[in-house]
Short mmCIF file of C-alpha atoms in Angstrom, two decimals:
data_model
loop_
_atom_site.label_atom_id
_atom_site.label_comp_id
_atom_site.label_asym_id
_atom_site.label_seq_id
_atom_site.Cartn_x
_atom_site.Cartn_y
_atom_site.Cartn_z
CA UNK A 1 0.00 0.00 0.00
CA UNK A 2 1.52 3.29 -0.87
CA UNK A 3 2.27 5.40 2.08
CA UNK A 4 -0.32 8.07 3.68
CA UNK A 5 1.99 10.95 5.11
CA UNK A 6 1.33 11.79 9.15
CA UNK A 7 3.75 15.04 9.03
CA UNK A 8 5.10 17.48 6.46
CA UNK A 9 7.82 16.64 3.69
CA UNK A 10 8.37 20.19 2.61
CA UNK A 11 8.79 23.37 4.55
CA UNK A 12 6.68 24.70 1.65
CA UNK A 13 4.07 23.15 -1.46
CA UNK A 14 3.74 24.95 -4.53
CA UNK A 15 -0.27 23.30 -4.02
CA UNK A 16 -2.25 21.96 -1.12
CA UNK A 17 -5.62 20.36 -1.90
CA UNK A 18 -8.51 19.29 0.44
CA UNK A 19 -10.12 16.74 -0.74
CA UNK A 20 -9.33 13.82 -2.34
CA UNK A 21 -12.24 13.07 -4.94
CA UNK A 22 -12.10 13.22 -8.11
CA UNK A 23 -11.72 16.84 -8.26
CA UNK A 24 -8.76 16.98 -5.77
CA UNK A 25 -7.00 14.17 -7.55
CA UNK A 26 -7.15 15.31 -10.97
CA UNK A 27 -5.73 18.55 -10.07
CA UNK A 28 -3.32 17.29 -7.90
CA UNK A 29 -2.05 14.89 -10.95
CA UNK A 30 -1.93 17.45 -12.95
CA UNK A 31 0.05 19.76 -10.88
CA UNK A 32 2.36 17.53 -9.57
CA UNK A 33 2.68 16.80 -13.51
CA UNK A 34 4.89 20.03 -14.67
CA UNK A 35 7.15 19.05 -11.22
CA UNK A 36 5.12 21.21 -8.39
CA UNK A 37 5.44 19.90 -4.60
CA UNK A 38 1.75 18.68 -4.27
CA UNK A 39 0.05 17.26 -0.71
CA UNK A 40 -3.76 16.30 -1.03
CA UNK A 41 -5.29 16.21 2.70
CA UNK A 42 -8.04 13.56 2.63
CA UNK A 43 -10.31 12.87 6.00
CA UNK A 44 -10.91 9.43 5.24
CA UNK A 45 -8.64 6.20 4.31
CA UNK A 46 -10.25 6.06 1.02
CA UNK A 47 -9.23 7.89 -2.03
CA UNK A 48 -11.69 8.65 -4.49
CA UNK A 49 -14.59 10.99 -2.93
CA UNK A 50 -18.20 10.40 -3.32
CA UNK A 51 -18.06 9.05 -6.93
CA UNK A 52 -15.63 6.06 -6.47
CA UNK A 53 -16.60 5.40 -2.87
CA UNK A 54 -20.67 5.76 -2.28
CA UNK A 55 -21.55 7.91 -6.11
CA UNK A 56 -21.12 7.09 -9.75
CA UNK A 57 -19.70 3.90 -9.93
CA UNK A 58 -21.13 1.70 -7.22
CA UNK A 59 -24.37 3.07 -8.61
CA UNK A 60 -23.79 2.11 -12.16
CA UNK A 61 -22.69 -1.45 -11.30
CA UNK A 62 -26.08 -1.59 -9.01
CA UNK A 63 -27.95 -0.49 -11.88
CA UNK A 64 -25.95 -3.15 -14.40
CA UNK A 65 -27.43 -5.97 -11.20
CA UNK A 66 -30.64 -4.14 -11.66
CA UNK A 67 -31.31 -3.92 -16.00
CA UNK A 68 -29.77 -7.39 -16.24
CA UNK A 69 -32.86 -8.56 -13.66
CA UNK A 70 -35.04 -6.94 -16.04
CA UNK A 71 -33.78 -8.26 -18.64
CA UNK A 72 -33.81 -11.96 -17.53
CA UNK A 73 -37.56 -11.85 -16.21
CA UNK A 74 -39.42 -9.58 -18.52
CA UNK A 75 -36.87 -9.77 -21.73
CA UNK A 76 -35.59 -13.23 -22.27
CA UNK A 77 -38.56 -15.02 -22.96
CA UNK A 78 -39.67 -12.40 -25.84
CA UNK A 79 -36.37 -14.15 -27.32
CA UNK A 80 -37.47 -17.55 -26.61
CA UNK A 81 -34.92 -17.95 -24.42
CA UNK A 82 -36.23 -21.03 -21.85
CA UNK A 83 -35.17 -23.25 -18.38
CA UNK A 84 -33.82 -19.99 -17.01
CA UNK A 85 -36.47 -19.88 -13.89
CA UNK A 86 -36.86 -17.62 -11.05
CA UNK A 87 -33.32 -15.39 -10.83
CA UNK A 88 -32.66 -14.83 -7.51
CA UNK A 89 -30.29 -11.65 -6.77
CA UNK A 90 -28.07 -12.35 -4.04
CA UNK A 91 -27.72 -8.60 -2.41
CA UNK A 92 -25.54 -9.47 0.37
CA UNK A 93 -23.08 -11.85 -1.88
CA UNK A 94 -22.85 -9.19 -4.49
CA UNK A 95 -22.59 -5.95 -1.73
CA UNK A 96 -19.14 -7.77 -1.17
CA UNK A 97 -17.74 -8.62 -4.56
CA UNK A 98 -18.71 -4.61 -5.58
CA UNK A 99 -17.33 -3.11 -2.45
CA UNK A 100 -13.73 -5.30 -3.41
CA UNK A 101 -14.09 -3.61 -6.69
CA UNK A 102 -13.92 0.00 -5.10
CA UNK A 103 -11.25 -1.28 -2.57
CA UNK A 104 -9.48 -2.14 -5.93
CA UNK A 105 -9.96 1.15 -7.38
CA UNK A 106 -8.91 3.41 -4.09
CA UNK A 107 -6.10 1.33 -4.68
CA UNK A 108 -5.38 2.20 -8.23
CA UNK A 109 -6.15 5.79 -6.61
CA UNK A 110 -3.26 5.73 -4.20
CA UNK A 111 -0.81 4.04 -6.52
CA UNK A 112 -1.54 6.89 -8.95
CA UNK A 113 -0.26 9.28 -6.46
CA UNK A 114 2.86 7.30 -5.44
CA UNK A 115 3.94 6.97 -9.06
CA UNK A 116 3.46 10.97 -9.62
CA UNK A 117 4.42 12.09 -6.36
CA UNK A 118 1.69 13.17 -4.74
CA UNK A 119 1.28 12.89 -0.75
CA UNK A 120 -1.41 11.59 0.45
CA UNK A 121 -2.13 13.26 4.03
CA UNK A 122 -5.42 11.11 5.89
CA UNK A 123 -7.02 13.70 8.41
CA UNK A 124 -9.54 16.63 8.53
CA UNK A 125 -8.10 19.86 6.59
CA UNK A 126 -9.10 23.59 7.71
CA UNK A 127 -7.33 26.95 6.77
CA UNK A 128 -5.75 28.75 9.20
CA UNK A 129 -4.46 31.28 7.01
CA UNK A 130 -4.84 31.78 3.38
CA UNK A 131 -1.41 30.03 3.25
CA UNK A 132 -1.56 27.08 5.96
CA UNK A 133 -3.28 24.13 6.28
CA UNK A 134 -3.98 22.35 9.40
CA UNK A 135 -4.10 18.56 9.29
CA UNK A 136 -5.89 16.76 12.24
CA UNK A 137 -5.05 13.01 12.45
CA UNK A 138 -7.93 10.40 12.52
CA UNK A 139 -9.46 9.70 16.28
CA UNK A 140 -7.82 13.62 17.41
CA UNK A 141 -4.01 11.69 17.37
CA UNK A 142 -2.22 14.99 15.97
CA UNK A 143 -2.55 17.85 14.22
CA UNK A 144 0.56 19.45 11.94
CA UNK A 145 0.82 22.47 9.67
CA UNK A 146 1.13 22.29 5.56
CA UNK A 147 2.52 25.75 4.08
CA UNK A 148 1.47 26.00 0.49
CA UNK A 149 1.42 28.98 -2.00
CA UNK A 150 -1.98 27.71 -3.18
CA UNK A 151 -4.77 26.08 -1.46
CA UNK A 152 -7.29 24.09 -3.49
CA UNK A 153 -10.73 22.92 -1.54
CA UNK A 154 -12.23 19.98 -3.40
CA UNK A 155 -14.24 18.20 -0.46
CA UNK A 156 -17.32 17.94 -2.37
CA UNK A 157 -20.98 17.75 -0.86
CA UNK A 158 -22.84 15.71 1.34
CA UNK A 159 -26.52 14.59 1.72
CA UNK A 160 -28.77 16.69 3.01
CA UNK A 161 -31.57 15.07 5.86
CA UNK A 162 -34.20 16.99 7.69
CA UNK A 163 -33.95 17.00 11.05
CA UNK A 164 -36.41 15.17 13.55
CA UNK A 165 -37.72 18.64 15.02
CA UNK A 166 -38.51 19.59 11.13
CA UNK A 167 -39.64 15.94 10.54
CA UNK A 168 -40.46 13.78 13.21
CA UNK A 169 -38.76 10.77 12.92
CA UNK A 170 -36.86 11.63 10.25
CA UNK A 171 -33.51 10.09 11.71
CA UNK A 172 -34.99 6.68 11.37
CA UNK A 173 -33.93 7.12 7.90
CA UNK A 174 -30.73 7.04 5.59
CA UNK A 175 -29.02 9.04 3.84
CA UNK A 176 -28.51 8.46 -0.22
CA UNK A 177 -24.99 7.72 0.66
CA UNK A 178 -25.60 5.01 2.97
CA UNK A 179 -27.62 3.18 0.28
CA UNK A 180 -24.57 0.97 -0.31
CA UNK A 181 -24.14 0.27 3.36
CA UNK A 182 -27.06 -1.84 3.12
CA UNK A 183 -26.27 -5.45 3.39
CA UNK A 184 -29.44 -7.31 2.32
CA UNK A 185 -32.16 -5.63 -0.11
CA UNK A 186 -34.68 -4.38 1.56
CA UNK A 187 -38.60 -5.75 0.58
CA UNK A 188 -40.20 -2.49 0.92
CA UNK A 189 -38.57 1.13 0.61
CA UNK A 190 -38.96 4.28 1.11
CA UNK A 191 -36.94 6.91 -1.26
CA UNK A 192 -38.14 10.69 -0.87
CA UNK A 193 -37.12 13.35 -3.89
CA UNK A 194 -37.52 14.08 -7.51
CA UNK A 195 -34.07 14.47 -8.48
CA UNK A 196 -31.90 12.05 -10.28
CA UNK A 197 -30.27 10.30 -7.40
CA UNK A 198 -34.01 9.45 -5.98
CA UNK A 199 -34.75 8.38 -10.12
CA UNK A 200 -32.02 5.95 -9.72
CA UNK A 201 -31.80 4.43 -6.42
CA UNK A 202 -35.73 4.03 -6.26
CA UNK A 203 -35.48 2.95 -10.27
CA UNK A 204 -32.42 0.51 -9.15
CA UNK A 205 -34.90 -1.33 -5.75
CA UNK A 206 -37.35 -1.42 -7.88
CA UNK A 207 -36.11 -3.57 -11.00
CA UNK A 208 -34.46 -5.75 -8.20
CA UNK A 209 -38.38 -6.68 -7.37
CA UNK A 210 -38.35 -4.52 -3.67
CA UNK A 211 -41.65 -2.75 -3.16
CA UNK A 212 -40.90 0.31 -3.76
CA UNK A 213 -42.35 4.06 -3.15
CA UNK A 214 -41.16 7.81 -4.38
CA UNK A 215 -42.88 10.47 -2.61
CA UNK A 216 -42.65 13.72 -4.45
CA UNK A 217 -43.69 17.29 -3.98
CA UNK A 218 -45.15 17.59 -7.61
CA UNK A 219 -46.79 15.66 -10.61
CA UNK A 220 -43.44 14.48 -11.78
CA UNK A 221 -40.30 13.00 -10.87
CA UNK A 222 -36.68 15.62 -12.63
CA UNK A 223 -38.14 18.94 -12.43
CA UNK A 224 -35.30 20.54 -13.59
CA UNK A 225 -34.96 18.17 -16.84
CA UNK A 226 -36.91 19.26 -19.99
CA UNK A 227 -40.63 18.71 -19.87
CA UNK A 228 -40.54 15.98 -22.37
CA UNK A 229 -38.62 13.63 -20.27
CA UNK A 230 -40.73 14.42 -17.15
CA UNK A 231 -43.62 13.26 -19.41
CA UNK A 232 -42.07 9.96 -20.88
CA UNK A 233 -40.52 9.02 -17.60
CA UNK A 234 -42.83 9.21 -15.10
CA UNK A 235 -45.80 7.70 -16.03
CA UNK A 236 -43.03 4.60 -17.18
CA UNK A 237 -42.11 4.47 -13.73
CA UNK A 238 -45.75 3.81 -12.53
CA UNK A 239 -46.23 1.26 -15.34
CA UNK A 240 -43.11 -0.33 -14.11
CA UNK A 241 -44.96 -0.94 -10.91
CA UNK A 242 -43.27 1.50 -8.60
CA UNK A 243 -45.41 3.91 -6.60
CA UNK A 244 -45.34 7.37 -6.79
CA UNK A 245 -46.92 9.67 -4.40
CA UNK A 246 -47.66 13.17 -5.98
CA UNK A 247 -47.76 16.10 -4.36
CA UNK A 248 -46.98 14.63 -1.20
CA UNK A 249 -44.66 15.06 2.04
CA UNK A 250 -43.25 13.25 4.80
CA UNK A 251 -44.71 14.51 7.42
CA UNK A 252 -43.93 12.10 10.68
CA UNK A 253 -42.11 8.41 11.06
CA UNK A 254 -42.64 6.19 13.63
CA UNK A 255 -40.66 3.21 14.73
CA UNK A 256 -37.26 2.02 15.48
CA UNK A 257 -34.20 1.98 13.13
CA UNK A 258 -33.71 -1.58 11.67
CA UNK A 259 -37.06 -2.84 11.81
CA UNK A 260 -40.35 -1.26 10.20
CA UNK A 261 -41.00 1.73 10.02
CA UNK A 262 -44.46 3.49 9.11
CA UNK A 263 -43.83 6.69 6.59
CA UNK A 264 -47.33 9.75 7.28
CA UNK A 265 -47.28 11.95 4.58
CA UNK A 266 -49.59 15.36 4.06
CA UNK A 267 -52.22 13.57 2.41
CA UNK A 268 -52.93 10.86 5.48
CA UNK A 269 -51.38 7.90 3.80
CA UNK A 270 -49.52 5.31 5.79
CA UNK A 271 -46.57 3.30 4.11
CA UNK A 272 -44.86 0.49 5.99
CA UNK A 273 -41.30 -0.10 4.54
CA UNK A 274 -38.14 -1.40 6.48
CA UNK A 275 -35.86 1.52 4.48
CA UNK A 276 -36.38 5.20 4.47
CA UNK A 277 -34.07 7.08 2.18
CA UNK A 278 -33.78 10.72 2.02
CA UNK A 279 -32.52 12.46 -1.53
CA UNK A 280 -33.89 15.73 -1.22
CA UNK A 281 -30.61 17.50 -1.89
CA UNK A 282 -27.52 18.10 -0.81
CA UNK A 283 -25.30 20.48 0.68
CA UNK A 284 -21.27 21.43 0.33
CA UNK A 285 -18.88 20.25 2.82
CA UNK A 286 -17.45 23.85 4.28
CA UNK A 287 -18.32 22.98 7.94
CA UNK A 288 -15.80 23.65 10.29
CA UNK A 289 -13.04 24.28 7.87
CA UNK A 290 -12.46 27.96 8.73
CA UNK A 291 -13.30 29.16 5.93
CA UNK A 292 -15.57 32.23 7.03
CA UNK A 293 -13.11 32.92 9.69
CA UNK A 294 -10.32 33.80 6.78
CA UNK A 295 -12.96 35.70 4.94
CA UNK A 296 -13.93 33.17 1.92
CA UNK A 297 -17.47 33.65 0.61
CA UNK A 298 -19.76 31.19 0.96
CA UNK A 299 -23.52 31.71 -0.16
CA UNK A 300 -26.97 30.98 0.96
CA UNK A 301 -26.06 27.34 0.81
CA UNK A 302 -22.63 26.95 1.63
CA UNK A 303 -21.25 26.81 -1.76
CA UNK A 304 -17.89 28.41 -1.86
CA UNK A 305 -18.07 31.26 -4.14
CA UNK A 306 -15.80 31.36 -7.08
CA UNK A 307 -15.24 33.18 -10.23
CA UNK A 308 -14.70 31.71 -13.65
CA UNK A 309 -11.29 30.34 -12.77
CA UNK A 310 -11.97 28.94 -9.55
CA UNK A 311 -10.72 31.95 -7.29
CA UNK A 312 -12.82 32.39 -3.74
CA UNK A 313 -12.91 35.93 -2.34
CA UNK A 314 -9.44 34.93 -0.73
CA UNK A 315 -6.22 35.58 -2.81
CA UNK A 316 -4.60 32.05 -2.98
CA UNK A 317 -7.76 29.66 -1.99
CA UNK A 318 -9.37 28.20 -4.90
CA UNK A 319 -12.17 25.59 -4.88
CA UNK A 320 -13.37 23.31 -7.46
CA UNK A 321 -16.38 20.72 -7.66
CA UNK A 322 -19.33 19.88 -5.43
CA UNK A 323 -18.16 22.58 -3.23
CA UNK A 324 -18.81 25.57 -5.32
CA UNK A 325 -22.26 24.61 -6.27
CA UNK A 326 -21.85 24.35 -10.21
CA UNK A 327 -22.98 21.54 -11.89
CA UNK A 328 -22.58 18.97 -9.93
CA UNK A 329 -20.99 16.03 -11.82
CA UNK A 330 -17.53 14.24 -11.30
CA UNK A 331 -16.61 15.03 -14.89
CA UNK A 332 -16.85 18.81 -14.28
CA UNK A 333 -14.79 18.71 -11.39
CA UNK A 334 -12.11 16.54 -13.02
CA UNK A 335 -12.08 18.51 -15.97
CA UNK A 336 -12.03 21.86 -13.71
CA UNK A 337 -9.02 20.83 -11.33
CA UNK A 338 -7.16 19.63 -14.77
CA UNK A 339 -7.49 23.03 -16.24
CA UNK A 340 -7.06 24.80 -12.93
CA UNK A 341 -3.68 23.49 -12.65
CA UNK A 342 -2.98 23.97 -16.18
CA UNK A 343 -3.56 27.40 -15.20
CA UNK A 344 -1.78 27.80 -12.06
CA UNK A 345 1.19 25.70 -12.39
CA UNK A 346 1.28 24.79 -16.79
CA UNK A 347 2.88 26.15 -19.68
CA UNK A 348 2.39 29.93 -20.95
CA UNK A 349 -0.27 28.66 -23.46
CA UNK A 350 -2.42 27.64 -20.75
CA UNK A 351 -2.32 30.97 -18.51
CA UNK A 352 -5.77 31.51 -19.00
CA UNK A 353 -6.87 27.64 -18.88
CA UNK A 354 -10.77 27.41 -17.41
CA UNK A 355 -13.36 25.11 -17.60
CA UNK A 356 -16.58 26.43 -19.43
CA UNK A 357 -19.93 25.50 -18.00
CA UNK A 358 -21.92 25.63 -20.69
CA UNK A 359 -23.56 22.60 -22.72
CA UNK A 360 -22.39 20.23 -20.22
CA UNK A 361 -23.32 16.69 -20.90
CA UNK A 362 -24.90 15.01 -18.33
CA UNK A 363 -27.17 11.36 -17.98
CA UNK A 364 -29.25 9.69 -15.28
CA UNK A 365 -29.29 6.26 -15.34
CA UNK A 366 -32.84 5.66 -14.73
CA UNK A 367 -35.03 2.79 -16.54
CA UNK A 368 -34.78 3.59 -19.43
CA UNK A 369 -32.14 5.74 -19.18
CA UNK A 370 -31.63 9.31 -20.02
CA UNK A 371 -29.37 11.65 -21.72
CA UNK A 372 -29.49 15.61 -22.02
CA UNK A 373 -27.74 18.13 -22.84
CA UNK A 374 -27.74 22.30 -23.26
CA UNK A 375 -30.94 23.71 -23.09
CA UNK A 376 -34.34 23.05 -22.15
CA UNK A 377 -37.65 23.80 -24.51
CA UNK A 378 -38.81 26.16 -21.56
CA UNK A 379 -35.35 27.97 -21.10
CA UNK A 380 -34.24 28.08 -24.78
CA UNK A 381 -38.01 29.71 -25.24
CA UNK A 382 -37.07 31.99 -22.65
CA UNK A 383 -33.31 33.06 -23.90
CA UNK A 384 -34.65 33.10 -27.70
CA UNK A 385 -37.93 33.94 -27.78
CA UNK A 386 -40.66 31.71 -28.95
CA UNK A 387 -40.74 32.86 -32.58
CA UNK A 388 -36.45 31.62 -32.82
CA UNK A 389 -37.23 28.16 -31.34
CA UNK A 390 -38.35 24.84 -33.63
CA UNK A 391 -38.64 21.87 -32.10
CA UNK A 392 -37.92 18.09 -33.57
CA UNK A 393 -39.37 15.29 -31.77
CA UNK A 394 -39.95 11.83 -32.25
CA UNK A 395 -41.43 9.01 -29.64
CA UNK A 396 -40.58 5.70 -30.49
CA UNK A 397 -39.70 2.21 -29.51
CA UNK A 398 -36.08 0.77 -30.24
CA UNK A 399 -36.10 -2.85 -32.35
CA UNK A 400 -34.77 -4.62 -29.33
CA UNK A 401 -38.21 -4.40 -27.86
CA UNK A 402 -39.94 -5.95 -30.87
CA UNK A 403 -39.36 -9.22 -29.91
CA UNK A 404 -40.80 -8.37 -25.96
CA UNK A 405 -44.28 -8.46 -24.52
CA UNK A 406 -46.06 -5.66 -24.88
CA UNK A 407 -46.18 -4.16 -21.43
CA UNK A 408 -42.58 -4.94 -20.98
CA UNK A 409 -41.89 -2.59 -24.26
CA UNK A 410 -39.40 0.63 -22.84
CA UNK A 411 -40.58 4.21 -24.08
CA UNK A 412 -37.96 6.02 -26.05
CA UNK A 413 -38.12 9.86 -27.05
CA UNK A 414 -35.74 12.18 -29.02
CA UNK A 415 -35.86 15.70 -28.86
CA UNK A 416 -33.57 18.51 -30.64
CA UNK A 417 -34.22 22.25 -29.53
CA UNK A 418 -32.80 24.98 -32.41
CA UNK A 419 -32.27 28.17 -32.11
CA UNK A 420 -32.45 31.22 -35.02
CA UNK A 421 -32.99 30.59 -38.42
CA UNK A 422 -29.74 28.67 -38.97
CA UNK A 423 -31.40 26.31 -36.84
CA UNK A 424 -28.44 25.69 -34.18
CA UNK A 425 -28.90 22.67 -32.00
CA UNK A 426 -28.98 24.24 -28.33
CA UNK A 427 -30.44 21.22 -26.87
CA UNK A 428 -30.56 17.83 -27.02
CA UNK A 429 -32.65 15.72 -24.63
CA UNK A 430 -32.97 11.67 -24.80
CA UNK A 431 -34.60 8.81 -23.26
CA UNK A 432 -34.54 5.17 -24.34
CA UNK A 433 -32.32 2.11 -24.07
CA UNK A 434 -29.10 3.49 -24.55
CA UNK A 435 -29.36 7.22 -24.82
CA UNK A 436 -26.30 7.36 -21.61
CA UNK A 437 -24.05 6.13 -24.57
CA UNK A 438 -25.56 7.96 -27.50
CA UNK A 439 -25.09 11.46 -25.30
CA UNK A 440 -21.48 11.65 -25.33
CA UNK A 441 -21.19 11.90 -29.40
CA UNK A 442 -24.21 14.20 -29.46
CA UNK A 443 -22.53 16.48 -26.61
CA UNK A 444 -19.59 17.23 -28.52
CA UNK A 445 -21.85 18.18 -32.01
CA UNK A 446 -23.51 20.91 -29.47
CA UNK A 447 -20.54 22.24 -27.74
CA UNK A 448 -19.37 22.51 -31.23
CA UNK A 449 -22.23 24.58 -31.86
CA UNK A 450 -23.88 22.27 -35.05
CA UNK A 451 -27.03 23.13 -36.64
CA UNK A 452 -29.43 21.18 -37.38
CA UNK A 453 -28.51 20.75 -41.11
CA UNK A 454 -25.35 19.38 -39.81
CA UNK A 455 -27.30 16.60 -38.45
CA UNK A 456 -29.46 16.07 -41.65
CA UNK A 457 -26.29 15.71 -43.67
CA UNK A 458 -24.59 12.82 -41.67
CA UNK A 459 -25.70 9.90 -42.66
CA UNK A 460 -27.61 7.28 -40.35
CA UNK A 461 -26.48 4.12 -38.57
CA UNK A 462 -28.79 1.40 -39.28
CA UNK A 463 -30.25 -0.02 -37.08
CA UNK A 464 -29.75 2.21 -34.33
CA UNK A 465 -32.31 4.43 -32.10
CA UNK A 466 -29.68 6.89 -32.85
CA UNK A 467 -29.81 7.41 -36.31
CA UNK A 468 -33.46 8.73 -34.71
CA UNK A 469 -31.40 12.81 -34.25
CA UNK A 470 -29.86 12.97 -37.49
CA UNK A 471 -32.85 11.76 -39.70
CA UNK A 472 -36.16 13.83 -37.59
CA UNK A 473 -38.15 16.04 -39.70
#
């Protein structure tokens, strides 16, 4: 195992970072890269942050377990396929091959940093100066001093619960992070929120047969997606056999923590489950840091403010990620650390390196699945006025579904929003087997600003649902 520092090496780092996610270790990479004296400060043993550890990728190989399950009991027999029986996931045998998988990757994590020099420091980080960084050892067993010319915080977000006085009850549920604590699936859940973590865990129980229930505040489940998708998804999700309560709000919980528990919401129903799971939000991890103390700007929500290359309201602290509240993806804040340090510590060409927030990619790996990027029908409307907008659509079903029973057959819908009378693509928006794939090409043709006759002169892939955005009318 490569070593985790308990004391200084230097008398002085070119760059400190806080955080060792995904952010924190691209940067760090990339600074120690062109030769810089780089320390990452991590609080826990595991290098990776939220995405490696309890994010992105345990997720995606939990939603692998659960479209696979679908696929066996509601696909396979459309194919003839026969003497295949009752699958039977095994939660608790799998929890432990996928949680040696991420042990593997922290691994690969720490290895990376060996092999390009970068320390790895295990203890809580807070400023005590715009120049020092105070490192407290696990269980209180030390604290030491880094000196650094920059400081970097990349410590991401965390979950955000409602407290028992607000809710009562409400600690007798988990957090969306502790999802992949659980050991055995749970027969009946819980999962509060709209957003696209609640989409997936609930989506994920679900399709592993749990009985499972979304409670949300309006009629549909992404909000903040384009309409479209609200409309194909949700009623899929009730079709799928999950149940969604509209309109609706925890109000109380009763019971004890491991056993059942019986969910009141506004409208007087009464759900017994054995999981509540909270994904209402979440909130940046600034607590106790000192970072209001030095005079960094946080905002309503305890983002760290920054400007377009990352700066806080402190000369020398930067921040990059979850923290600062901008989209809120582990690409972004890998590709923001990489061109932060480009910046900082790179060549002349890259003096004024910065990531660009615009016409970010970004998919939620619900069932089906969905991709989207740039902008929505309602905001492009809004932005261009309603007269500059046209609008290609198409709702269909991909081939693989021909061969499965009807009620079994996934929705899929392509959208394109254009802009002006050249027609420019300024949004793209996706749902169907596959669209998490068929994004990424479709991201670049936006951020490369094609119109829509660019997509009517590439010729289609057949048979694809994707040849579906380059052949609507």
């Amino acid at each position: 195992m490569p070593p985790i520092y308990e004391k200084p090496s230097y008398e002085k780092y070119d760059y400190v970072l806080i955080g060792g996610g995904s952010g924190g270790s691209a940067s760090s990479r990339r600074a120690a890269s062109y030769g810089k004296k780089v320390a990452v400060v991590e609080a826990t043993p595991y290098l990776g942050g939220t995405c490696v550890n309890i994010g992105c990728v345990p997720k995606k190989i939990m939603w692998h377990a659960a479209d696979l399950h679908e696929k066996m009991t509601q696909h396979a027999s459309g194919y003839k396929f026969t003497g295949l029986g009752t699958p039977k996931f095994d939660w608790a045998v799998f929890k432990l091959q996928r949680d040696a998988y991420i042990r593997k990757l922290n691994g690969i994590y720490a290895s990376n940093f060996e092999k390009e020099h970068v320390e790895f420091h295990q203890g809580f980080g807070n400023l005590t100066s715009p120049n020092t960084v105070e490192v407290t050892l696990p269980d209180n067993k030390g604290k030491y001093t880094l000196h650094a010319d920059k400081i970097c915080i990349a410590t991401g977000n965390q979950p955000t619960v409602p407290s028992d006085e607000e809710i009562p009850g409400a600690s007798l549920g988990i957090a969306s992070d502790d999802f992949f604590d659980l050991v055995e699936q749970p027969k009946r859940v819980v999962v509060v929120g709209a957003g696209y973590i609640a989409v997936e865990l609930a989506g994920i129980v679900n399709a592993l047969g749990s009985e499972t229930h979304l409670i949300i505040r309006g009629e549909t489940v992404l909000r903040t997606f384009d309409p479209a998708i609200q409309e194909v998804l949700t009623p899929w999700m009730e079709k799928t056999g999950m149940n969604i309560h509209k309109m609706s709000k925890v109000v109380r919980v009763e019971g004890q923590k491991g056993q059942t528990l019986t969910v009141h919401t506004n409208k007087g129903e009464k759900i017994e489950v054995d999981v509540l799971l909270w994904a209402i939000g979440r909130h940046a991890n600034t607590q106790g840091m000192g970072l209001e103390e030095l005079g960094v700007k946080l905002d309503a929500k305890g983002d760290v403010v920054v400007d377009e290359y990352q700066n806080s309201s402190v000369d020398g602290v930067l921040a990059i990620g979850d923290v600062q509240g901008k989209v809120l993806v582990t690409p972004v804040a890998i590709a923001a650390g990489q061109r932060l340090s480009n910046r900082l510590f790179g060549p002349e060409k890259f003096k004024n390196d910065k990531l660009s927030y615009e016409d970010i990619s970004t998919v939620v790996f619900s069932h089906p699945p969905i991709g989207t990027v740039g902008l929505t029908e309602p905001e492009a409307r809004k932005k261009y006025g309603d007269d500059a907008i046209k609008i290609y659509k198409s709702n269909f079903r991909s081939l693989y579904f021909s061969m499965i029973d009807e009620e079994h057959k996934e929705p899929t819908m392509y959208k394109l929003v254009c802009a002006g009378p050249e027609e420019r693509v300024v949004g793209v928006h996706i749902i169907g087997q596959g669209s998490d794939e068929v994004m990424q090409g479709f991201g670049v043709a936006v951020k490369m600003k094609a119109c829509k006759q660019d997509l009517d002169d590439t010729v289609a892939i057949h048979p694809t649902s994707a040849e579906e955005l380059v052949t609507l009318r």
